[in-house]
Amino acid sequence: MKKMNRPFNAKMIQENLHNITGTAQTKKVLAKLVESDDLVLKEFGKVQIFWINQKVFPAVDDSQLKKLAMDIKNAQISSREAVARAASLRREAAGVESQLPTDELRERVAALEKSTAASASKLEKMRAGGTTVDRAAFDRASARLQRALKAWSTRKKTALEILGDLSEGSGKSMKDLKASIGIEDDAEAKVDLKAMNAKYATTTKRPAVGVGGAAKKRAIMRR
């Protein structure tokens, strides 16, 4: 139950165990696990649904996701500026080396050194006034964000499948069923998974778009 982290009824659990236990024994074991707070039970008429108590999993801190998103945004800004500046310096150096005489070359080199020093000073002021991250921290933050989005997608799909089955079995509409259980869906939370995936899509290159605040999403039936 912990490994799959999704809702089951007694029959599904019995089948997953290849019927090594009878129906009565399976229900008895499930009742004991509910009593010991290892499992959670929800009843919808005659339908009983069990899943692992979510207390065994670490809570998702929305403030941490927001901080990661801001760190990524700052890293992207610094990256774009550094890449643009490096490209500009390479073009200038190539032109100087191939076309200018020695005396003029020395003047241009001195000017470039002065410009580089000014850029370095500007960068230090930027670092002093805001948060910066190195590439390794950026990659870790990006990977954690992708894992969170993937988990969101998987759990949403599972929850919708279970709700559909429960709606059909109980005769209640999806809307009434969600209200009776107390589920807050994406629309009510004012978030859009498709838009989030598009905005934070993984790439083999350093990202070139800004990252907004992480969306708040209540953890419900999880897989």
PDB file of C-alpha atoms in Angstrom:
ATOM      1  CA  MET A   1       0.000   0.000   0.000  1.00  0.00           C
ATOM      2  CA  LYS A   2       2.827   2.397   0.837  1.00  0.00           C
ATOM      3  CA  LYS A   3       4.784   1.593  -2.312  1.00  0.00           C
ATOM      4  CA  MET A   4       1.836   2.122  -4.687  1.00  0.00           C
ATOM      5  CA  ASN A   5       0.230   4.888  -2.579  1.00  0.00           C
ATOM      6  CA  ARG A   6      -3.191   4.721  -4.200  1.00  0.00           C
ATOM      7  CA  PRO A   7      -6.728   3.844  -3.082  1.00  0.00           C
ATOM      8  CA  PHE A   8      -7.823   0.179  -3.067  1.00  0.00           C
ATOM      9  CA  ASN A   9     -10.913  -1.734  -2.132  1.00  0.00           C
ATOM     10  CA  ALA A  10     -10.731  -5.125  -0.395  1.00  0.00           C
ATOM     11  CA  LYS A  11     -11.184  -7.057  -3.632  1.00  0.00           C
ATOM     12  CA  MET A  12      -8.355  -5.198  -5.375  1.00  0.00           C
ATOM     13  CA  ILE A  13      -6.007  -5.883  -2.462  1.00  0.00           C
ATOM     14  CA  GLN A  14      -6.966  -9.561  -2.412  1.00  0.00           C
ATOM     15  CA  GLU A  15      -6.297  -9.864  -6.146  1.00  0.00           C
ATOM     16  CA  ASN A  16      -2.937  -8.080  -5.823  1.00  0.00           C
ATOM     17  CA  LEU A  17      -2.017 -10.690  -3.226  1.00  0.00           C
ATOM     18  CA  HIS A  18      -2.954 -13.421  -5.734  1.00  0.00           C
ATOM     19  CA  ASN A  19      -5.834 -14.540  -3.500  1.00  0.00           C
ATOM     20  CA  ILE A  20      -3.559 -15.999  -0.826  1.00  0.00           C
ATOM     21  CA  THR A  21      -6.134 -14.793   1.709  1.00  0.00           C
ATOM     22  CA  GLY A  22      -9.894 -15.122   1.650  1.00  0.00           C
ATOM     23  CA  THR A  23     -12.292 -12.200   1.449  1.00  0.00           C
ATOM     24  CA  ALA A  24     -13.226 -12.355   5.137  1.00  0.00           C
ATOM     25  CA  GLN A  25      -9.587 -12.534   6.266  1.00  0.00           C
ATOM     26  CA  THR A  26      -8.597  -9.663   3.959  1.00  0.00           C
ATOM     27  CA  LYS A  27     -11.336  -7.418   5.370  1.00  0.00           C
ATOM     28  CA  LYS A  28     -10.345  -8.368   8.915  1.00  0.00           C
ATOM     29  CA  VAL A  29      -6.687  -7.427   8.322  1.00  0.00           C
ATOM     30  CA  LEU A  30      -7.705  -4.142   6.696  1.00  0.00           C
ATOM     31  CA  ALA A  31      -9.932  -3.286   9.645  1.00  0.00           C
ATOM     32  CA  LYS A  32      -7.024  -3.838  12.050  1.00  0.00           C
ATOM     33  CA  LEU A  33      -4.750  -1.612   9.926  1.00  0.00           C
ATOM     34  CA  VAL A  34      -7.390   1.121   9.970  1.00  0.00           C
ATOM     35  CA  GLU A  35      -7.705   0.747  13.741  1.00  0.00           C
ATOM     36  CA  SER A  36      -3.909   1.086  14.147  1.00  0.00           C
ATOM     37  CA  ASP A  37      -4.012   4.247  11.968  1.00  0.00           C
ATOM     38  CA  ASP A  38      -1.783   2.645   9.306  1.00  0.00           C
ATOM     39  CA  LEU A  39      -4.587   2.881   6.730  1.00  0.00           C
ATOM     40  CA  VAL A  40      -7.372   5.381   6.079  1.00  0.00           C
ATOM     41  CA  LEU A  41     -10.913   4.196   5.325  1.00  0.00           C
ATOM     42  CA  LYS A  42     -13.631   6.053   3.394  1.00  0.00           C
ATOM     43  CA  GLU A  43     -17.068   4.551   2.904  1.00  0.00           C
ATOM     44  CA  PHE A  44     -19.395   5.449   0.040  1.00  0.00           C
ATOM     45  CA  GLY A  45     -22.551   3.491   0.627  1.00  0.00           C
ATOM     46  CA  LYS A  46     -21.489  -0.140   0.504  1.00  0.00           C
ATOM     47  CA  VAL A  47     -18.156   0.720  -1.108  1.00  0.00           C
ATOM     48  CA  GLN A  48     -15.112   0.800   1.195  1.00  0.00           C
ATOM     49  CA  ILE A  49     -11.906   2.422  -0.023  1.00  0.00           C
ATOM     50  CA  PHE A  50      -8.553   2.071   1.767  1.00  0.00           C
ATOM     51  CA  TRP A  51      -5.242   3.858   1.284  1.00  0.00           C
ATOM     52  CA  ILE A  52      -2.039   4.387   3.218  1.00  0.00           C
ATOM     53  CA  ASN A  53      -2.100   7.103   5.866  1.00  0.00           C
ATOM     54  CA  GLN A  54      -0.386  10.077   4.222  1.00  0.00           C
ATOM     55  CA  LYS A  55       1.316  10.960   7.522  1.00  0.00           C
ATOM     56  CA  VAL A  56       4.068   8.498   6.574  1.00  0.00           C
ATOM     57  CA  PHE A  57       5.164  10.799   3.739  1.00  0.00           C
ATOM     58  CA  PRO A  58       7.032  14.100   4.203  1.00  0.00           C
ATOM     59  CA  ALA A  59       4.889  17.198   3.771  1.00  0.00           C
ATOM     60  CA  VAL A  60       5.435  19.414   0.715  1.00  0.00           C
ATOM     61  CA  ASP A  61       6.393  22.883   1.893  1.00  0.00           C
ATOM     62  CA  ASP A  62       5.013  25.458  -0.561  1.00  0.00           C
ATOM     63  CA  SER A  63       7.424  28.116   0.715  1.00  0.00           C
ATOM     64  CA  GLN A  64      10.365  25.906  -0.286  1.00  0.00           C
ATOM     65  CA  LEU A  65       8.957  25.483  -3.813  1.00  0.00           C
ATOM     66  CA  LYS A  66       8.555  29.259  -4.101  1.00  0.00           C
ATOM     67  CA  LYS A  67      12.145  29.798  -2.974  1.00  0.00           C
ATOM     68  CA  LEU A  68      13.400  27.237  -5.510  1.00  0.00           C
ATOM     69  CA  ALA A  69      11.445  28.979  -8.258  1.00  0.00           C
ATOM     70  CA  MET A  70      12.952  32.344  -7.309  1.00  0.00           C
ATOM     71  CA  ASP A  71      16.457  30.864  -7.202  1.00  0.00           C
ATOM     72  CA  ILE A  72      15.955  29.428 -10.681  1.00  0.00           C
ATOM     73  CA  LYS A  73      14.727  32.789 -11.979  1.00  0.00           C
ATOM     74  CA  ASN A  74      17.789  34.591 -10.576  1.00  0.00           C
ATOM     75  CA  ALA A  75      20.098  31.947 -12.036  1.00  0.00           C
ATOM     76  CA  GLN A  76      18.474  32.328 -15.448  1.00  0.00           C
ATOM     77  CA  ILE A  77      18.939  36.087 -15.412  1.00  0.00           C
ATOM     78  CA  SER A  78      22.610  35.786 -14.421  1.00  0.00           C
ATOM     79  CA  SER A  79      23.137  33.070 -17.036  1.00  0.00           C
ATOM     80  CA  ARG A  80      21.667  35.111 -19.893  1.00  0.00           C
ATOM     81  CA  GLU A  81      23.770  38.139 -18.969  1.00  0.00           C
ATOM     82  CA  ALA A  82      26.957  36.093 -18.694  1.00  0.00           C
ATOM     83  CA  VAL A  83      26.360  34.291 -21.999  1.00  0.00           C
ATOM     84  CA  ALA A  84      25.587  37.535 -23.823  1.00  0.00           C
ATOM     85  CA  ARG A  85      28.637  39.268 -22.360  1.00  0.00           C
ATOM     86  CA  ALA A  86      30.935  36.346 -23.209  1.00  0.00           C
ATOM     87  CA  ALA A  87      29.672  36.263 -26.799  1.00  0.00           C
ATOM     88  CA  SER A  88      30.223  39.993 -27.141  1.00  0.00           C
ATOM     89  CA  LEU A  89      33.767  39.752 -25.804  1.00  0.00           C
ATOM     90  CA  ARG A  90      34.583  36.853 -28.139  1.00  0.00           C
ATOM     91  CA  ARG A  91      33.383  38.822 -31.147  1.00  0.00           C
ATOM     92  CA  GLU A  92      35.386  41.860 -30.114  1.00  0.00           C
ATOM     93  CA  ALA A  93      38.519  39.790 -29.448  1.00  0.00           C
ATOM     94  CA  ALA A  94      38.214  38.030 -32.810  1.00  0.00           C
ATOM     95  CA  GLY A  95      37.914  41.327 -34.617  1.00  0.00           C
ATOM     96  CA  VAL A  96      40.861  42.821 -32.737  1.00  0.00           C
ATOM     97  CA  GLU A  97      43.184  39.886 -33.346  1.00  0.00           C
ATOM     98  CA  SER A  98      42.461  39.619 -37.061  1.00  0.00           C
ATOM     99  CA  GLN A  99      42.334  43.262 -38.131  1.00  0.00           C
ATOM    100  CA  LEU A 100      44.048  45.736 -35.822  1.00  0.00           C
ATOM    101  CA  PRO A 101      47.744  46.689 -35.775  1.00  0.00           C
ATOM    102  CA  THR A 102      49.757  46.140 -32.592  1.00  0.00           C
ATOM    103  CA  ASP A 103      49.422  49.643 -31.135  1.00  0.00           C
ATOM    104  CA  GLU A 104      45.697  49.838 -31.733  1.00  0.00           C
ATOM    105  CA  LEU A 105      45.312  46.269 -30.515  1.00  0.00           C
ATOM    106  CA  ARG A 106      46.914  47.249 -27.226  1.00  0.00           C
ATOM    107  CA  GLU A 107      44.496  50.138 -26.884  1.00  0.00           C
ATOM    108  CA  ARG A 108      41.536  47.897 -27.550  1.00  0.00           C
ATOM    109  CA  VAL A 109      42.814  45.311 -25.089  1.00  0.00           C
ATOM    110  CA  ALA A 110      43.140  47.990 -22.426  1.00  0.00           C
ATOM    111  CA  ALA A 111      39.608  49.162 -23.194  1.00  0.00           C
ATOM    112  CA  LEU A 112      38.312  45.598 -22.950  1.00  0.00           C
ATOM    113  CA  GLU A 113      40.088  45.092 -19.648  1.00  0.00           C
ATOM    114  CA  LYS A 114      38.489  48.271 -18.334  1.00  0.00           C
ATOM    115  CA  SER A 115      35.083  47.148 -19.595  1.00  0.00           C
ATOM    116  CA  THR A 116      35.556  43.720 -18.041  1.00  0.00           C
ATOM    117  CA  ALA A 117      36.478  45.267 -14.712  1.00  0.00           C
ATOM    118  CA  ALA A 118      33.382  47.463 -14.846  1.00  0.00           C
ATOM    119  CA  SER A 119      31.230  44.414 -15.643  1.00  0.00           C
ATOM    120  CA  ALA A 120      32.780  42.490 -12.760  1.00  0.00           C
ATOM    121  CA  SER A 121      32.044  45.377 -10.419  1.00  0.00           C
ATOM    122  CA  LYS A 122      28.446  45.488 -11.648  1.00  0.00           C
ATOM    123  CA  LEU A 123      28.102  41.741 -11.137  1.00  0.00           C
ATOM    124  CA  GLU A 124      29.396  41.998  -7.563  1.00  0.00           C
ATOM    125  CA  LYS A 125      26.815  44.693  -6.813  1.00  0.00           C
ATOM    126  CA  MET A 126      24.088  42.476  -8.268  1.00  0.00           C
ATOM    127  CA  ARG A 127      25.213  39.561  -6.122  1.00  0.00           C
ATOM    128  CA  ALA A 128      25.226  41.738  -3.025  1.00  0.00           C
ATOM    129  CA  GLY A 129      21.687  42.894  -3.702  1.00  0.00           C
ATOM    130  CA  GLY A 130      20.021  39.576  -4.548  1.00  0.00           C
ATOM    131  CA  THR A 131      20.126  35.804  -4.382  1.00  0.00           C
ATOM    132  CA  THR A 132      22.375  33.878  -6.771  1.00  0.00           C
ATOM    133  CA  VAL A 133      22.930  30.164  -7.235  1.00  0.00           C
ATOM    134  CA  ASP A 134      25.625  28.091  -8.889  1.00  0.00           C
ATOM    135  CA  ARG A 135      24.928  25.628 -11.703  1.00  0.00           C
ATOM    136  CA  ALA A 136      24.762  22.610  -9.389  1.00  0.00           C
ATOM    137  CA  ALA A 137      22.178  24.305  -7.154  1.00  0.00           C
ATOM    138  CA  PHE A 138      20.206  25.334 -10.236  1.00  0.00           C
ATOM    139  CA  ASP A 139      20.182  21.734 -11.528  1.00  0.00           C
ATOM    140  CA  ARG A 140      19.069  20.380  -8.148  1.00  0.00           C
ATOM    141  CA  ALA A 141      16.254  22.917  -7.901  1.00  0.00           C
ATOM    142  CA  SER A 142      15.130  22.196 -11.451  1.00  0.00           C
ATOM    143  CA  ALA A 143      15.136  18.430 -10.825  1.00  0.00           C
ATOM    144  CA  ARG A 144      13.080  18.807  -7.652  1.00  0.00           C
ATOM    145  CA  LEU A 145      10.566  20.982  -9.470  1.00  0.00           C
ATOM    146  CA  GLN A 146      10.224  18.402 -12.269  1.00  0.00           C
ATOM    147  CA  ARG A 147       9.666  15.618  -9.720  1.00  0.00           C
ATOM    148  CA  ALA A 148       6.952  17.675  -8.037  1.00  0.00           C
ATOM    149  CA  LEU A 149       5.187  18.316 -11.374  1.00  0.00           C
ATOM    150  CA  LYS A 150       5.390  14.641 -12.334  1.00  0.00           C
ATOM    151  CA  ALA A 151       3.956  13.574  -8.960  1.00  0.00           C
ATOM    152  CA  TRP A 152       1.184  16.139  -9.343  1.00  0.00           C
ATOM    153  CA  SER A 153       0.257  14.752 -12.780  1.00  0.00           C
ATOM    154  CA  THR A 154       0.288  11.124 -11.578  1.00  0.00           C
ATOM    155  CA  ARG A 155      -1.764  11.790  -8.471  1.00  0.00           C
ATOM    156  CA  LYS A 156      -4.272  13.914 -10.347  1.00  0.00           C
ATOM    157  CA  LYS A 157      -4.829  11.160 -12.896  1.00  0.00           C
ATOM    158  CA  THR A 158      -5.237   8.540 -10.164  1.00  0.00           C
ATOM    159  CA  ALA A 159      -7.645  10.714  -8.167  1.00  0.00           C
ATOM    160  CA  LEU A 160      -9.815  11.351 -11.242  1.00  0.00           C
ATOM    161  CA  GLU A 161      -9.915   7.631 -12.035  1.00  0.00           C
ATOM    162  CA  ILE A 162     -10.939   6.741  -8.483  1.00  0.00           C
ATOM    163  CA  LEU A 163     -13.529   9.527  -8.347  1.00  0.00           C
ATOM    164  CA  GLY A 164     -14.967   8.325 -11.642  1.00  0.00           C
ATOM    165  CA  ASP A 165     -15.322   4.781 -10.276  1.00  0.00           C
ATOM    166  CA  LEU A 166     -16.848   6.029  -7.033  1.00  0.00           C
ATOM    167  CA  SER A 167     -19.238   8.307  -8.891  1.00  0.00           C
ATOM    168  CA  GLU A 168     -20.443   5.433 -11.025  1.00  0.00           C
ATOM    169  CA  GLY A 169     -20.756   3.077  -8.058  1.00  0.00           C
ATOM    170  CA  SER A 170     -22.481   5.525  -5.687  1.00  0.00           C
ATOM    171  CA  GLY A 171     -24.730   7.252  -8.234  1.00  0.00           C
ATOM    172  CA  LYS A 172     -23.420  10.659  -7.176  1.00  0.00           C
ATOM    173  CA  SER A 173     -22.142  13.283  -9.582  1.00  0.00           C
ATOM    174  CA  MET A 174     -18.421  14.093  -9.567  1.00  0.00           C
ATOM    175  CA  LYS A 175     -19.230  17.540  -8.172  1.00  0.00           C
ATOM    176  CA  ASP A 176     -21.336  16.199  -5.288  1.00  0.00           C
ATOM    177  CA  LEU A 177     -18.799  13.444  -4.589  1.00  0.00           C
ATOM    178  CA  LYS A 178     -15.905  15.918  -4.357  1.00  0.00           C
ATOM    179  CA  ALA A 179     -17.956  18.144  -2.065  1.00  0.00           C
ATOM    180  CA  SER A 180     -18.829  15.261   0.272  1.00  0.00           C
ATOM    181  CA  ILE A 181     -15.203  14.114   0.491  1.00  0.00           C
ATOM    182  CA  GLY A 182     -13.816  17.629   0.779  1.00  0.00           C
ATOM    183  CA  ILE A 183     -11.577  17.599  -2.305  1.00  0.00           C
ATOM    184  CA  GLU A 184     -10.202  20.841  -3.712  1.00  0.00           C
ATOM    185  CA  ASP A 185      -9.434  20.426  -7.406  1.00  0.00           C
ATOM    186  CA  ASP A 186      -7.080  22.450  -9.611  1.00  0.00           C
ATOM    187  CA  ALA A 187      -9.780  24.888 -10.708  1.00  0.00           C
ATOM    188  CA  GLU A 188     -10.687  25.731  -7.122  1.00  0.00           C
ATOM    189  CA  ALA A 189      -7.003  26.116  -6.238  1.00  0.00           C
ATOM    190  CA  LYS A 190      -6.615  28.389  -9.306  1.00  0.00           C
ATOM    191  CA  VAL A 191      -3.769  26.368 -10.793  1.00  0.00           C
ATOM    192  CA  ASP A 192      -3.272  24.797 -14.233  1.00  0.00           C
ATOM    193  CA  LEU A 193      -1.106  21.678 -14.482  1.00  0.00           C
ATOM    194  CA  LYS A 194      -0.830  21.919 -18.283  1.00  0.00           C
ATOM    195  CA  ALA A 195       0.366  25.513 -18.072  1.00  0.00           C
ATOM    196  CA  MET A 196       2.836  24.644 -15.301  1.00  0.00           C
ATOM    197  CA  ASN A 197       4.310  21.781 -17.344  1.00  0.00           C
ATOM    198  CA  ALA A 198       4.662  24.053 -20.377  1.00  0.00           C
ATOM    199  CA  LYS A 199       6.288  26.816 -18.342  1.00  0.00           C
ATOM    200  CA  TYR A 200       8.718  24.591 -16.454  1.00  0.00           C
ATOM    201  CA  ALA A 201       9.393  22.078 -19.247  1.00  0.00           C
ATOM    202  CA  THR A 202      12.766  20.325 -18.898  1.00  0.00           C
ATOM    203  CA  THR A 203      15.467  21.175 -21.408  1.00  0.00           C
ATOM    204  CA  THR A 204      19.038  20.113 -22.047  1.00  0.00           C
ATOM    205  CA  LYS A 205      20.001  23.777 -22.350  1.00  0.00           C
ATOM    206  CA  ARG A 206      20.134  26.370 -19.625  1.00  0.00           C
ATOM    207  CA  PRO A 207      16.557  27.747 -19.375  1.00  0.00           C
ATOM    208  CA  ALA A 208      15.902  31.108 -21.035  1.00  0.00           C
ATOM    209  CA  VAL A 209      12.534  31.981 -19.527  1.00  0.00           C
ATOM    210  CA  GLY A 210      11.548  33.377 -16.139  1.00  0.00           C
ATOM    211  CA  VAL A 211      10.041  31.211 -13.436  1.00  0.00           C
ATOM    212  CA  GLY A 212       7.056  32.409 -11.439  1.00  0.00           C
ATOM    213  CA  GLY A 213       5.912  31.426  -7.961  1.00  0.00           C
ATOM    214  CA  ALA A 214       5.146  27.750  -7.306  1.00  0.00           C
ATOM    215  CA  ALA A 215       1.448  26.873  -7.288  1.00  0.00           C
ATOM    216  CA  LYS A 216      -0.235  25.806  -4.076  1.00  0.00           C
ATOM    217  CA  LYS A 217      -1.901  22.407  -4.325  1.00  0.00           C
ATOM    218  CA  ARG A 218      -3.544  20.374  -1.576  1.00  0.00           C
ATOM    219  CA  ALA A 219      -2.323  16.770  -1.348  1.00  0.00           C
ATOM    220  CA  ILE A 220      -5.305  14.396  -1.751  1.00  0.00           C
ATOM    221  CA  MET A 221      -5.566  10.735  -2.858  1.00  0.00           C
ATOM    222  CA  ARG A 222      -1.990  10.063  -3.936  1.00  0.00           C
ATOM    223  CA  ARG A 223      -0.316   7.365  -5.926  1.00  0.00           C
TER     224      ARG A 223
END
